Structures are given as structure tokens and as C-alpha cells.
Tab-separated table of C-alpha atoms in Angstrom:
chain	number	residue	atom	x	y	z
A	1	UNK	CA	36.960	106.327	65.061
A	2	UNK	CA	35.362	108.297	68.122
A	3	UNK	CA	38.353	110.390	70.067
A	4	UNK	CA	38.381	110.703	73.984
A	5	UNK	CA	40.759	113.025	75.714
A	6	UNK	CA	41.252	113.108	79.463
A	7	UNK	CA	43.135	115.931	81.114
A	8	UNK	CA	43.905	116.298	84.811
A	9	UNK	CA	46.701	118.078	87.084
A	10	UNK	CA	49.246	115.598	88.899
A	11	UNK	CA	48.766	117.722	92.193
A	12	UNK	CA	44.903	118.105	92.113
A	13	UNK	CA	42.557	116.900	94.504
A	14	UNK	CA	42.867	113.299	95.802
A	15	UNK	CA	40.741	111.354	98.512
A	16	UNK	CA	41.511	108.075	100.318
A	17	UNK	CA	39.451	104.964	99.587
A	18	UNK	CA	39.394	101.559	100.300
A	19	UNK	CA	39.015	98.238	98.038
A	20	UNK	CA	35.653	97.292	99.051
A	21	UNK	CA	35.646	94.634	96.449
A	22	UNK	CA	38.404	92.468	98.442
A	23	UNK	CA	35.852	92.103	101.577
A	24	UNK	CA	34.419	89.040	100.412
A	25	UNK	CA	33.355	86.766	97.243
A	26	UNK	CA	30.263	84.636	96.941
A	27	UNK	CA	30.402	80.760	96.359
A	28	UNK	CA	27.827	78.033	95.915
A	29	UNK	CA	26.805	76.026	98.833
A	30	UNK	CA	28.780	74.957	102.154
A	31	UNK	CA	29.423	71.210	101.259
A	32	UNK	CA	31.481	72.234	97.899
A	33	UNK	CA	34.192	73.403	100.305
A	34	UNK	CA	34.938	69.977	101.010
A	35	UNK	CA	36.385	69.490	97.558
A	36	UNK	CA	40.133	69.911	96.955
A	37	UNK	CA	39.766	71.781	93.578
A	38	UNK	CA	37.436	74.242	95.255
A	39	UNK	CA	39.678	75.211	98.213
A	40	UNK	CA	42.725	75.279	95.791
A	41	UNK	CA	40.644	78.029	93.548
A	42	UNK	CA	39.668	79.786	96.714
A	43	UNK	CA	43.279	80.077	97.921
A	44	UNK	CA	44.240	81.278	94.472
A	45	UNK	CA	41.616	84.177	94.617
A	46	UNK	CA	42.766	85.001	98.333
A	47	UNK	CA	46.596	85.068	97.152
A	48	UNK	CA	46.248	86.830	93.847
A	49	UNK	CA	43.370	89.167	94.439
A	50	UNK	CA	43.428	89.988	98.092
A	51	UNK	CA	40.281	88.270	98.687
A	52	UNK	CA	39.507	88.159	102.583
A	53	UNK	CA	36.116	86.295	102.974
A	54	UNK	CA	33.675	84.065	101.269
A	55	UNK	CA	29.829	83.435	101.602
A	56	UNK	CA	28.041	80.831	100.502
A	57	UNK	CA	24.466	79.250	101.366
A	58	UNK	CA	23.789	76.336	103.263
A	59	UNK	CA	25.800	76.040	106.215
A	60	UNK	CA	22.885	74.211	108.060
A	61	UNK	CA	21.526	72.262	104.982
A	62	UNK	CA	20.773	68.610	106.029
A	63	UNK	CA	24.174	67.425	103.988
A	64	UNK	CA	25.719	69.369	106.706
A	65	UNK	CA	24.271	66.843	109.334
A	66	UNK	CA	24.325	69.754	111.939
A	67	UNK	CA	20.916	68.561	113.606
A	68	UNK	CA	19.488	64.988	113.510
A	69	UNK	CA	16.839	62.944	114.970
A	70	UNK	CA	17.546	59.298	115.476
A	71	UNK	CA	14.204	58.260	114.250
A	72	UNK	CA	15.185	59.884	110.561
A	73	UNK	CA	17.923	57.344	110.156
A	74	UNK	CA	17.068	54.065	111.967
A	75	UNK	CA	13.912	51.878	110.786
A	76	UNK	CA	12.168	52.374	114.175
A	77	UNK	CA	9.142	54.129	115.297
A	78	UNK	CA	10.043	56.386	118.091
A	79	UNK	CA	8.334	59.079	120.137
A	80	UNK	CA	11.781	60.409	121.150
A	81	UNK	CA	12.101	63.699	119.732
A	82	UNK	CA	15.716	64.316	120.898
A	83	UNK	CA	17.599	66.381	118.490
A	84	UNK	CA	21.407	66.113	118.421
A	85	UNK	CA	23.638	68.877	117.092
A	86	UNK	CA	26.886	68.256	115.265
A	87	UNK	CA	29.026	70.943	113.866
A	88	UNK	CA	31.945	68.617	112.830
A	89	UNK	CA	31.374	69.436	108.906
A	90	UNK	CA	31.101	73.100	109.502
A	91	UNK	CA	34.265	72.795	111.553
A	92	UNK	CA	36.214	71.026	108.883
A	93	UNK	CA	35.016	73.413	106.414
A	94	UNK	CA	35.890	76.573	108.582
A	95	UNK	CA	39.346	75.085	109.521
A	96	UNK	CA	39.851	74.809	105.723
A	97	UNK	CA	39.187	78.348	105.017
A	98	UNK	CA	41.282	79.839	107.997
A	99	UNK	CA	44.173	77.734	106.836
A	100	UNK	CA	44.270	79.184	103.392
A	101	UNK	CA	43.869	82.901	104.976
A	102	UNK	CA	40.119	83.156	104.458
A	103	UNK	CA	37.353	84.202	106.983
A	104	UNK	CA	34.210	82.935	106.306
A	105	UNK	CA	31.136	85.550	106.042
A	106	UNK	CA	28.374	83.539	107.880
A	107	UNK	CA	25.088	83.261	106.072
A	108	UNK	CA	22.716	81.800	108.445
A	109	UNK	CA	20.626	79.252	106.781
A	110	UNK	CA	18.991	77.333	105.297
A	111	UNK	CA	16.568	75.637	108.058
A	112	UNK	CA	17.673	71.967	109.176
A	113	UNK	CA	14.657	69.491	108.319
A	114	UNK	CA	14.585	68.384	112.099
A	115	UNK	CA	13.768	72.148	113.041
A	116	UNK	CA	11.569	72.994	110.178
A	117	UNK	CA	7.999	73.684	110.045
A	118	UNK	CA	7.670	72.603	106.490
A	119	UNK	CA	9.112	70.545	103.571
A	120	UNK	CA	9.538	73.353	100.973
A	121	UNK	CA	12.990	73.457	99.850
A	122	UNK	CA	15.491	75.291	97.146
A	123	UNK	CA	18.018	73.803	94.578
A	124	UNK	CA	18.988	70.197	94.085
A	125	UNK	CA	20.590	70.236	97.275
A	126	UNK	CA	17.248	70.775	99.035
A	127	UNK	CA	17.899	73.576	101.272
A	128	UNK	CA	14.634	73.886	103.589
A	129	UNK	CA	13.425	77.533	103.228
A	130	UNK	CA	10.684	77.126	105.943
A	131	UNK	CA	10.757	78.717	109.359
A	132	UNK	CA	11.293	76.875	112.309
A	133	UNK	CA	8.722	74.520	113.919
A	134	UNK	CA	9.509	75.960	117.328
A	135	UNK	CA	11.294	79.109	117.813
A	136	UNK	CA	12.633	78.420	121.006
A	137	UNK	CA	14.348	75.369	119.384
A	138	UNK	CA	16.075	77.248	116.619
A	139	UNK	CA	17.264	79.656	119.116
A	140	UNK	CA	18.895	77.003	121.110
A	141	UNK	CA	20.377	75.668	117.954
A	142	UNK	CA	21.742	79.063	117.160
A	143	UNK	CA	22.992	79.541	120.259
A	144	UNK	CA	24.537	76.126	120.389
A	145	UNK	CA	26.170	77.067	117.019
A	146	UNK	CA	27.852	80.334	118.466
A	147	UNK	CA	29.322	78.783	121.333
A	148	UNK	CA	30.819	75.897	119.181
A	149	UNK	CA	32.577	78.596	117.129
A	150	UNK	CA	33.851	80.665	120.115
A	151	UNK	CA	35.186	77.435	121.669
A	152	UNK	CA	36.624	76.141	118.736
A	153	UNK	CA	38.160	79.378	117.134
A	154	UNK	CA	38.382	82.064	120.159
A	155	UNK	CA	36.140	85.072	120.775
A	156	UNK	CA	38.457	87.386	119.194
A	157	UNK	CA	38.333	85.656	115.750
A	158	UNK	CA	34.933	85.174	116.025
A	159	UNK	CA	34.038	88.581	116.462
A	160	UNK	CA	35.983	89.476	113.371
A	161	UNK	CA	33.478	87.691	111.342
A	162	UNK	CA	30.130	88.669	110.198
A	163	UNK	CA	26.602	86.882	110.727
A	164	UNK	CA	24.130	87.591	108.081
A	165	UNK	CA	20.475	86.038	108.802
A	166	UNK	CA	19.312	84.100	105.648
A	167	UNK	CA	19.429	84.705	101.947
A	168	UNK	CA	17.090	86.832	99.949
A	169	UNK	CA	14.009	86.339	102.012
A	170	UNK	CA	11.632	88.264	99.811
A	171	UNK	CA	11.934	85.558	97.109
A	172	UNK	CA	9.353	82.714	97.716
A	173	UNK	CA	11.668	80.497	96.570
A	174	UNK	CA	14.082	81.324	99.424
A	175	UNK	CA	11.820	82.072	102.179
A	176	UNK	CA	8.235	80.461	102.825
A	177	UNK	CA	6.905	83.701	104.770
A	178	UNK	CA	6.204	87.390	104.473
A	179	UNK	CA	8.876	89.851	105.276
A	180	UNK	CA	7.528	90.300	108.571
A	181	UNK	CA	7.651	86.683	109.303
A	182	UNK	CA	11.523	87.104	108.197
A	183	UNK	CA	11.961	90.066	110.720
A	184	UNK	CA	10.476	87.788	113.417
A	185	UNK	CA	13.217	85.159	112.501
A	186	UNK	CA	15.848	87.862	112.266
A	187	UNK	CA	15.136	89.262	115.752
A	188	UNK	CA	15.021	85.569	117.241
A	189	UNK	CA	18.296	84.749	115.587
A	190	UNK	CA	20.161	87.647	116.654
A	191	UNK	CA	19.002	87.401	120.138
A	192	UNK	CA	20.402	83.837	120.239
A	193	UNK	CA	23.790	84.647	119.079
A	194	UNK	CA	24.149	88.051	121.122
A	195	UNK	CA	23.193	86.047	124.556
A	196	UNK	CA	26.437	84.169	123.558
A	197	UNK	CA	28.547	87.055	122.739
A	198	UNK	CA	27.041	90.527	122.357
A	199	UNK	CA	29.999	91.532	120.213
A	200	UNK	CA	29.403	89.057	117.470
A	201	UNK	CA	28.525	91.486	114.374
A	202	UNK	CA	24.845	90.747	112.897
A	203	UNK	CA	22.951	91.869	110.137
A	204	UNK	CA	20.355	91.537	107.181
A	205	UNK	CA	18.019	91.489	105.229
A	206	UNK	CA	20.215	90.047	102.540
A	207	UNK	CA	17.002	90.905	100.109
A	208	UNK	CA	17.282	91.307	96.397
A	209	UNK	CA	17.241	94.628	94.494
A	210	UNK	CA	18.366	96.639	97.555
A	211	UNK	CA	14.882	96.284	98.994
A	212	UNK	CA	13.233	96.594	102.229
A	213	UNK	CA	16.151	98.070	103.637
A	214	UNK	CA	14.126	101.303	105.434
A	215	UNK	CA	11.308	98.872	106.689
A	216	UNK	CA	13.635	96.374	108.025
A	217	UNK	CA	15.724	99.122	110.017
A	218	UNK	CA	12.463	100.642	111.112
A	219	UNK	CA	11.625	97.169	112.721
A	220	UNK	CA	14.958	96.867	114.431
A	221	UNK	CA	14.667	100.260	115.877
A	222	UNK	CA	11.107	100.192	116.968
A	223	UNK	CA	11.604	96.594	118.657
A	224	UNK	CA	14.996	97.500	120.046
A	225	UNK	CA	16.603	94.523	117.748
A	226	UNK	CA	20.365	94.826	117.231
A	227	UNK	CA	21.702	95.492	113.572
A	228	UNK	CA	25.333	95.829	112.859
A	229	UNK	CA	25.240	95.856	109.179
A	230	UNK	CA	22.993	96.109	106.288
A	231	UNK	CA	23.207	93.689	103.473
A	232	UNK	CA	21.583	93.404	100.196
A	233	UNK	CA	21.970	92.148	96.675
A	234	UNK	CA	21.983	93.869	93.151
A	235	UNK	CA	22.323	92.420	89.905
A	236	UNK	CA	21.238	94.730	86.323
A	237	UNK	CA	18.895	91.929	85.470
A	238	UNK	CA	17.261	89.275	87.851
A	239	UNK	CA	16.177	86.819	85.491
A	240	UNK	CA	16.095	84.002	87.500
A	241	UNK	CA	15.373	85.404	90.762
A	242	UNK	CA	12.318	87.618	89.384
A	243	UNK	CA	11.160	86.577	85.876
A	244	UNK	CA	11.077	83.134	85.578
A	245	UNK	CA	7.606	82.624	84.275
A	246	UNK	CA	5.170	79.987	82.727
A	247	UNK	CA	6.464	80.693	79.327
A	248	UNK	CA	9.924	79.816	80.177
A	249	UNK	CA	8.968	76.775	81.991
A	250	UNK	CA	6.706	75.813	79.203
A	251	UNK	CA	9.877	76.275	76.827
A	252	UNK	CA	11.750	73.844	79.139
A	253	UNK	CA	8.886	71.179	79.367
A	254	UNK	CA	9.070	71.011	75.532
A	255	UNK	CA	12.899	70.406	75.269
A	256	UNK	CA	13.541	67.225	73.245
A	257	UNK	CA	16.747	66.176	72.203
A	258	UNK	CA	17.929	62.648	70.840
A	259	UNK	CA	21.737	63.634	71.025
A	260	UNK	CA	23.226	62.148	74.195
A	261	UNK	CA	26.186	64.151	74.178
A	262	UNK	CA	24.045	67.149	74.328
A	263	UNK	CA	24.802	69.254	77.480
A	264	UNK	CA	22.346	70.899	80.050
A	265	UNK	CA	24.111	74.067	79.640
A	266	UNK	CA	23.295	73.880	75.782
A	267	UNK	CA	19.761	73.021	76.449
A	268	UNK	CA	18.882	75.691	78.878
A	269	UNK	CA	21.077	78.584	77.863
A	270	UNK	CA	18.893	79.669	74.638
A	271	UNK	CA	16.069	79.800	77.165
A	272	UNK	CA	17.277	81.740	79.866
A	273	UNK	CA	20.218	83.667	78.175
A	274	UNK	CA	18.394	86.680	77.077
A	275	UNK	CA	21.173	89.120	75.656
A	276	UNK	CA	18.464	91.925	75.095
A	277	UNK	CA	18.142	92.326	79.126
A	278	UNK	CA	21.320	94.130	78.765
A	279	UNK	CA	20.533	97.735	77.602
A	280	UNK	CA	22.851	100.721	77.442
A	281	UNK	CA	20.739	102.344	80.026
A	282	UNK	CA	21.712	100.054	82.708
A	283	UNK	CA	25.044	101.449	82.610
A	284	UNK	CA	25.608	103.034	86.371
A	285	UNK	CA	22.594	101.169	87.425
A	286	UNK	CA	24.082	99.281	90.467
A	287	UNK	CA	25.827	102.761	91.656
A	288	UNK	CA	22.497	104.801	91.545
A	289	UNK	CA	20.797	101.659	93.538
A	290	UNK	CA	24.004	101.652	95.848
A	291	UNK	CA	23.414	105.367	96.788
A	292	UNK	CA	19.870	104.729	97.448
A	293	UNK	CA	20.941	101.880	100.010
A	294	UNK	CA	23.478	104.198	101.481
A	295	UNK	CA	21.175	106.885	102.299
A	296	UNK	CA	18.688	104.221	103.681
A	297	UNK	CA	21.196	102.717	105.747
A	298	UNK	CA	21.719	105.771	108.027
A	299	UNK	CA	25.332	105.346	108.854
A	300	UNK	CA	25.344	101.670	109.148
A	301	UNK	CA	28.015	99.722	107.083
A	302	UNK	CA	26.314	98.881	103.656
A	303	UNK	CA	27.448	95.449	102.199
A	304	UNK	CA	26.449	94.058	98.919
A	305	UNK	CA	26.618	90.591	99.838
A	306	UNK	CA	25.772	89.484	95.784
A	307	UNK	CA	26.214	91.314	92.759
A	308	UNK	CA	27.456	90.680	89.335
A	309	UNK	CA	26.243	91.467	85.853
A	310	UNK	CA	23.462	88.629	85.727
A	311	UNK	CA	21.843	86.225	88.020
A	312	UNK	CA	21.378	83.703	85.292
A	313	UNK	CA	23.697	80.850	86.211
A	314	UNK	CA	24.192	80.182	82.360
A	315	UNK	CA	24.448	83.364	81.226
A	316	UNK	CA	27.137	83.591	78.101
A	317	UNK	CA	28.195	87.242	79.369
A	318	UNK	CA	29.622	86.007	82.329
A	319	UNK	CA	32.832	84.325	80.432
A	320	UNK	CA	33.263	87.598	78.266
A	321	UNK	CA	35.126	90.724	78.302
A	322	UNK	CA	31.692	92.479	78.950
A	323	UNK	CA	31.739	91.032	82.379
A	324	UNK	CA	35.339	92.644	83.170
A	325	UNK	CA	34.373	95.965	81.800
A	326	UNK	CA	31.154	96.148	83.743
A	327	UNK	CA	33.039	94.976	86.842
A	328	UNK	CA	35.710	97.336	86.669
A	329	UNK	CA	33.216	100.523	86.491
A	330	UNK	CA	30.969	99.172	89.060
A	331	UNK	CA	33.502	98.598	91.787
A	332	UNK	CA	35.283	101.960	91.222
A	333	UNK	CA	31.915	103.938	90.832
A	334	UNK	CA	31.240	102.329	94.183
A	335	UNK	CA	34.099	103.658	96.198
A	336	UNK	CA	33.090	105.479	98.869
A	337	UNK	CA	29.298	104.429	98.798
A	338	UNK	CA	29.797	100.673	99.557
A	339	UNK	CA	31.734	99.564	102.659
A	340	UNK	CA	32.212	95.803	101.477
A	341	UNK	CA	30.981	93.916	98.507
A	342	UNK	CA	31.060	90.330	97.547
A	343	UNK	CA	31.062	89.572	93.950
A	344	UNK	CA	28.852	86.204	92.733
A	345	UNK	CA	30.992	84.113	92.497
A	346	UNK	CA	34.635	82.809	92.517
A	347	UNK	CA	34.340	79.571	90.839
A	348	UNK	CA	32.145	77.499	88.364
A	349	UNK	CA	32.581	74.901	90.746
A	350	UNK	CA	28.902	75.609	91.660
A	351	UNK	CA	25.830	73.988	92.116
A	352	UNK	CA	22.441	75.227	92.296
A	353	UNK	CA	20.095	74.105	89.712
A	354	UNK	CA	22.814	71.840	88.341
A	355	UNK	CA	26.387	71.193	88.092
A	356	UNK	CA	27.233	72.580	84.351
A	357	UNK	CA	30.514	70.498	83.304
A	358	UNK	CA	31.089	72.444	80.303
A	359	UNK	CA	34.692	74.447	80.081
A	360	UNK	CA	32.626	77.463	79.593
A	361	UNK	CA	29.197	77.419	80.787
A	362	UNK	CA	28.228	80.854	81.276
A	363	UNK	CA	28.604	80.384	85.220
A	364	UNK	CA	28.969	82.952	87.648
A	365	UNK	CA	32.713	82.174	88.373
A	366	UNK	CA	35.765	84.102	88.268
A	367	UNK	CA	37.511	80.862	87.356
A	368	UNK	CA	35.881	77.879	85.214
A	369	UNK	CA	35.710	74.621	86.920
A	370	UNK	CA	38.845	73.937	85.239
A	371	UNK	CA	40.813	76.782	87.001
A	372	UNK	CA	40.757	78.887	83.815
A	373	UNK	CA	40.919	82.526	84.388
A	374	UNK	CA	38.062	84.260	83.060
A	375	UNK	CA	38.165	88.282	81.820
A	376	UNK	CA	36.519	89.015	85.306
A	377	UNK	CA	39.465	87.316	87.237
A	378	UNK	CA	42.202	89.166	85.131
A	379	UNK	CA	39.852	92.812	86.144
A	380	UNK	CA	40.195	91.738	89.909
A	381	UNK	CA	43.842	91.183	89.133
A	382	UNK	CA	44.135	94.761	87.830
A	383	UNK	CA	42.138	96.348	90.615
A	384	UNK	CA	44.160	94.707	93.392
A	385	UNK	CA	47.179	96.630	91.811
A	386	UNK	CA	45.547	100.109	92.434
A	387	UNK	CA	46.762	102.278	95.367
A	388	UNK	CA	44.135	103.734	97.963
A	389	UNK	CA	44.987	107.411	97.035
A	390	UNK	CA	42.425	108.322	94.104
A	391	UNK	CA	42.072	111.271	92.133
A	392	UNK	CA	38.814	113.205	92.085
A	393	UNK	CA	37.545	112.907	88.423
A	394	UNK	CA	34.125	112.976	87.574
A	395	UNK	CA	31.955	109.689	86.752
A	396	UNK	CA	30.747	110.251	83.232
A	397	UNK	CA	29.048	107.211	82.294
A	398	UNK	CA	30.585	107.574	78.826
A	399	UNK	CA	31.649	105.020	76.152
A	400	UNK	CA	35.328	105.676	77.712
A	401	UNK	CA	36.110	106.489	81.335
A	402	UNK	CA	39.495	107.046	83.473
A	403	UNK	CA	40.068	106.852	87.003
A	404	UNK	CA	43.504	107.823	88.223
A	405	UNK	CA	45.529	107.060	91.273
A	406	UNK	CA	49.007	107.596	92.968
A	407	UNK	CA	50.622	105.857	95.381
A	408	UNK	CA	53.318	106.899	98.440
A	409	UNK	CA	56.180	107.061	95.608
A	410	UNK	CA	54.507	109.316	93.241
A	411	UNK	CA	53.641	106.708	90.626
A	412	UNK	CA	50.540	107.044	88.798
A	413	UNK	CA	47.989	104.353	87.857
A	414	UNK	CA	45.728	104.989	85.082
A	415	UNK	CA	42.804	102.857	84.590
A	416	UNK	CA	41.025	103.214	81.494
A	417	UNK	CA	37.844	101.262	80.376
A	418	UNK	CA	35.381	101.226	77.654
A	419	UNK	CA	32.243	99.580	79.374
A	420	UNK	CA	29.304	99.190	76.745
A	421	UNK	CA	26.407	96.192	76.869
A	422	UNK	CA	26.445	96.653	73.143
A	423	UNK	CA	28.750	94.416	70.945
A	424	UNK	CA	29.535	97.422	68.567
A	425	UNK	CA	32.836	96.027	67.508
A	426	UNK	CA	34.336	99.546	67.431
A	427	UNK	CA	37.840	101.163	69.022
A	428	UNK	CA	38.525	104.471	70.432
A	429	UNK	CA	41.255	106.779	69.980
A	430	UNK	CA	42.626	107.904	73.487
A	431	UNK	CA	44.690	110.982	74.661
A	432	UNK	CA	45.690	111.058	78.556
A	433	UNK	CA	47.398	114.238	79.601
A	434	UNK	CA	48.640	114.699	83.031
A	435	UNK	CA	49.674	118.236	83.837
A	436	UNK	CA	52.620	119.079	85.983
A	437	UNK	CA	53.579	115.637	86.153
A	438	UNK	CA	57.306	114.619	87.243
A	439	UNK	CA	59.486	113.015	84.707
A	440	UNK	CA	58.354	109.489	84.301
A	441	UNK	CA	60.908	107.293	83.580
A	442	UNK	CA	58.993	104.181	82.350
A	443	UNK	CA	55.313	102.955	81.821
A	444	UNK	CA	53.687	99.857	81.141
A	445	UNK	CA	50.298	98.788	80.231
A	446	UNK	CA	48.113	95.939	80.938
A	447	UNK	CA	45.181	95.106	78.555
A	448	UNK	CA	42.022	92.768	78.497
A	449	UNK	CA	40.364	92.748	75.366
A	450	UNK	CA	38.967	90.290	72.698
A	451	UNK	CA	42.905	88.964	72.340
A	452	UNK	CA	44.292	88.964	75.645
A	453	UNK	CA	42.691	87.789	78.948
A	454	UNK	CA	39.865	86.198	76.964
A	455	UNK	CA	40.146	82.328	77.247
A	456	UNK	CA	36.508	81.580	76.025
A	457	UNK	CA	37.650	82.778	72.560
A	458	UNK	CA	40.470	80.092	72.392
A	459	UNK	CA	37.895	77.448	73.251
A	460	UNK	CA	35.579	78.793	70.509
A	461	UNK	CA	38.214	78.536	67.843
A	462	UNK	CA	39.060	74.739	69.153
A	463	UNK	CA	35.084	73.899	68.231
A	464	UNK	CA	33.841	74.131	72.035
A	465	UNK	CA	34.781	70.763	72.835
A	466	UNK	CA	32.588	69.576	75.560
A	467	UNK	CA	35.655	68.271	77.611
A	468	UNK	CA	39.022	69.653	77.414
A	469	UNK	CA	42.280	67.459	77.216
A	470	UNK	CA	44.998	67.939	79.443
A	471	UNK	CA	46.852	69.592	76.673
A	472	UNK	CA	44.041	71.982	75.546
A	473	UNK	CA	43.679	73.061	79.315
A	474	UNK	CA	47.112	73.809	79.515
A	475	UNK	CA	47.253	75.600	76.272
A	476	UNK	CA	43.868	77.748	77.024
A	477	UNK	CA	45.730	78.723	80.566
A	478	UNK	CA	48.860	79.678	78.989
A	479	UNK	CA	47.563	81.715	76.172
A	480	UNK	CA	44.791	83.632	77.424
A	481	UNK	CA	46.824	85.807	79.922
A	482	UNK	CA	46.289	89.559	80.082
A	483	UNK	CA	48.817	91.492	77.846
A	484	UNK	CA	51.341	93.623	79.775
A	485	UNK	CA	53.963	95.725	77.539
A	486	UNK	CA	55.924	99.144	77.566
A	487	UNK	CA	54.019	102.178	76.538
A	488	UNK	CA	55.293	105.471	75.181
A	489	UNK	CA	55.306	108.209	77.530
A	490	UNK	CA	55.945	111.590	75.901
A	491	UNK	CA	57.101	114.520	78.151
A	492	UNK	CA	56.800	118.263	77.321
A	493	UNK	CA	56.981	121.309	79.361
A	494	UNK	CA	53.317	121.167	80.661
A	495	UNK	CA	53.522	117.298	81.880
A	496	UNK	CA	53.115	114.030	80.271
A	497	UNK	CA	50.791	112.728	77.157
A	498	UNK	CA	49.884	109.280	76.391
A	499	UNK	CA	48.323	108.473	72.972
A	500	UNK	CA	46.745	104.914	72.561
A	501	UNK	CA	43.640	102.870	71.111
A	502	UNK	CA	41.394	100.624	73.117
A	503	UNK	CA	38.632	98.420	71.907
A	504	UNK	CA	34.887	97.977	72.880
A	505	UNK	CA	34.710	96.612	76.565
A	506	UNK	CA	38.602	96.833	76.950
A	507	UNK	CA	39.994	97.359	80.413
A	508	UNK	CA	43.582	98.792	80.588
A	509	UNK	CA	45.629	99.642	83.456
A	510	UNK	CA	48.703	102.128	82.673
A	511	UNK	CA	51.626	102.360	85.288
A	512	UNK	CA	53.749	105.437	85.242
A	513	UNK	CA	56.928	105.022	87.432
A	514	UNK	CA	58.943	108.053	88.876
A	515	UNK	CA	62.622	108.099	88.765
């Protein structure tokens, strides 16, 4: 068993940090927010994890009925091209969000069909990804949207929101046009928003792989286009976004099943879920990319408005402790680099390619569609407990790492994690010494590992039923909580010492209370 030792002084250097991971959380598309179970789960992540905002696609999708023409709904031939704006459904969603304490992070998109220059769409809900047919009409629509929001919610409230122009315009599936076309769309949209209220916060380019940031900001500088923040996305792997290829499409076309109980997840997961994508050298990759983005932003706030361990919507890794340990390392390493981040997503109540109803489908969410808390949820739960005073300990990218925090009462919070993409089934002996520490009266440890905070293992033990009964659901929920127990704290003349064992991909938070 490999041994790790950590040693630091209780009075050593600290710095003030912020919980950038509470800034926002991702979701699917806007219309999902009409569901009561969706709202219930969103309230849960707000109340328990401290999440402040939610970001989703498709606020202008046709299923939101924001822009319509009479000729599209009645069997008449008419030359009347009058377009009617209605933000009623938008209001119902935003009202619900604000009621539970969550602000919208407004992703501007996709294009209403009535304004679109083409018919290319993305996902089953057919979000139109083309440019507007007439930029002036689009600007009129955007200004009307901004006026509606201010009239309904007040200028001060809407000024506290963020308006991000489009989603991943560097991918052909999300935007039919070049990046130059996107810059033109960005400029026109921002102008339309700012002419209603110059204090509205706008930004972009919402690209993948932390890309195009420098050229986007150079365009804004050269053309004198406002930009209040820089946003981008990052995953260690970008399988669906960048690497869906003819071979995978050929595999899909050859799928044959005579079992009517076979799920869509079971059919597609073997094709898209390539565990070999998760190599050990990916450790710390997102932080390296964030550092590059920070430099390219030239002082503007940097928001990662999508990030996770995989961009694959059926990646089994999403349901495991490998995600929770990856999550903890990533968000802690990015403190002081990223101003705000939005984990993708809060729930498996999610629809893009399909809705996957399996109890554990490898979906992006912190929660399953049934509301079961995954290891990633418990990881955010622990992160929410951390104070904002952090010790200046090194980031090592080693198999086991430690971060330490202290609150105003002098209590210590030690976050220990063994993050690795390998399934090596190993354990580590860990010794933590805190020199010159006060006499800690008691300590406790919270654990997320293969036995605790890991509900997918219980489902697998059940034989992976396609649908959970009420009794099975309640059993998994009640039996898959993270472990909280006392921990032995040894005091000597030099301070305090803790000895413990953690396993691969385990996350442990140790709390030491002063007298």
C-alpha cells in the first residue's frame, strides 16, 4: 500500500478564495423547466449546494412560441409577413426560477424559425442554428426581449443576470456559419441589448475547448463591440462534439435488436462510451486550459459555462466516483483562475438526442431523473462546506492530494482526494500533520467512495432493473448517502496528527473543531 504524508503549519500562509462552482449549473433546454420534477431538483441543488444560477439552451426555440407568423398556424396563403412576439412561456419559466431563488444565466439562442435564414436544426427539439434572415429583424426581436424582461423584473434585477450570445458557434452542429459570421451576430445582438439598457452584462463566445478567445476579443476591440465577460467550455474529452465520425455512424446504422425491452442507452453506450479516452495524463488538463483562457481574457471575468468529465451524454463514468474525485480536484485547482463555472448538468432530466429513462443512464446530471444523488452531487455537497480562507499548499497532480481551509473560528477543513482515471482498485495510507495546531476537541470525516455516496453500485447489485419500484427507489436513496463518522485526532507537542486510509477515487473531508 502506497503511503502519502502531508505536513503544513497551522499559521502558514493563506489566501481568500471564492466558490466559483456555485456561480451556475447547466441544464438541457428551456422547455424542461415547465416540469415540476425539474423545478424540484433545481431547488434542491440551490438549497443544498448553494447554486446561484442555471443555464440552458433554447430559450428562443419554437416550442417556446416566442416569435410566430399567422400563416404558420392557419391553412391560409397570405402575404402578410407580420411577426408576433410572445414571451409568456419565458416569463413562466423565469418566474419559477426566481421563486426558488435561482437566477437565469441567459443563453441567447437558438433562432426562431420565423426569423431564420435556413432550416438546419440541432437535437430532437429542433433548435434552429442558422443566422437570422434579416439582422435588423433579429435586433428588433432581441430589444423587445430585453424590454420585456426589464418591465417584468425591473432593471436592477435584470442587470444582475448575464447574457451569453449563442452556444458553441465553433461547432457546425450548433451554428451554420463561420466564426466571422458569429462575431457579426454577436455584435448585432449586443447592440440590441445595450440600446435597451447599457448596463446589461453581455459576453461570449461560448466556444468549445477554450478556443477562439483571443480573436473574439480582438474583434470586439477593433470594432468597439462591448464585452463584459468571456465564456467558454471544456471537457477532458469531446467525443460527441468533435469526434463523432463515419465509423460510429456506421455502427449505429447496423444496430439490430429483437428485444423490445432493450433501452436506447444500452444500445448506444457501447458505441460512444470509450473508456480508453480517460488517460492518466488528462489529470489537471482543465486547469491548464483555464490558465490559458485566463491569460487570453486580459482581465475580463472568465466563465466556464459548460464543463464536466465527458461531453458524452451516455458516459457511464458520470455515475461513478471517478467523476466525484475529478470534480473536486478540478474545482479546487481552478480557484483563483476561473471567476465562475457551470457544471454540466444538475439533472438527468435532460433531452438532446433522446430522453434516457434508465435509472442510471450515464447522463450528465448530479441527480438521476428519479432524483437519486450521484457521487458528483455529494462532492458538491462537501465543497459547499468549505470556508473561503485556503492554505497555500502546492498542487501536485499526484495520486493523492490535500487542500486545507480554515474558518473564522479557527476550525480546520482538510479535503483529501485520490483522483485517477484508472480503475486500479488500490488504497493509500495517508498521514496528515498540522504543526502548531490548537487542541482540536473533536473531528469528523465525510467519505465518498465505492461503498458510500455511490448509488449506482446498489442498482448494479439489484441486477440493473430498467424501472425502479417505489420501494427500490427509496432503498437506493436511503442507503447511498455519504459516510460521516468521528475521526481520531492525536495531539502532541508539535501539533496534531491524523492517520487514515483512502481508496482510489475517494473524496474525504475532515473537519477539526477548536475548543
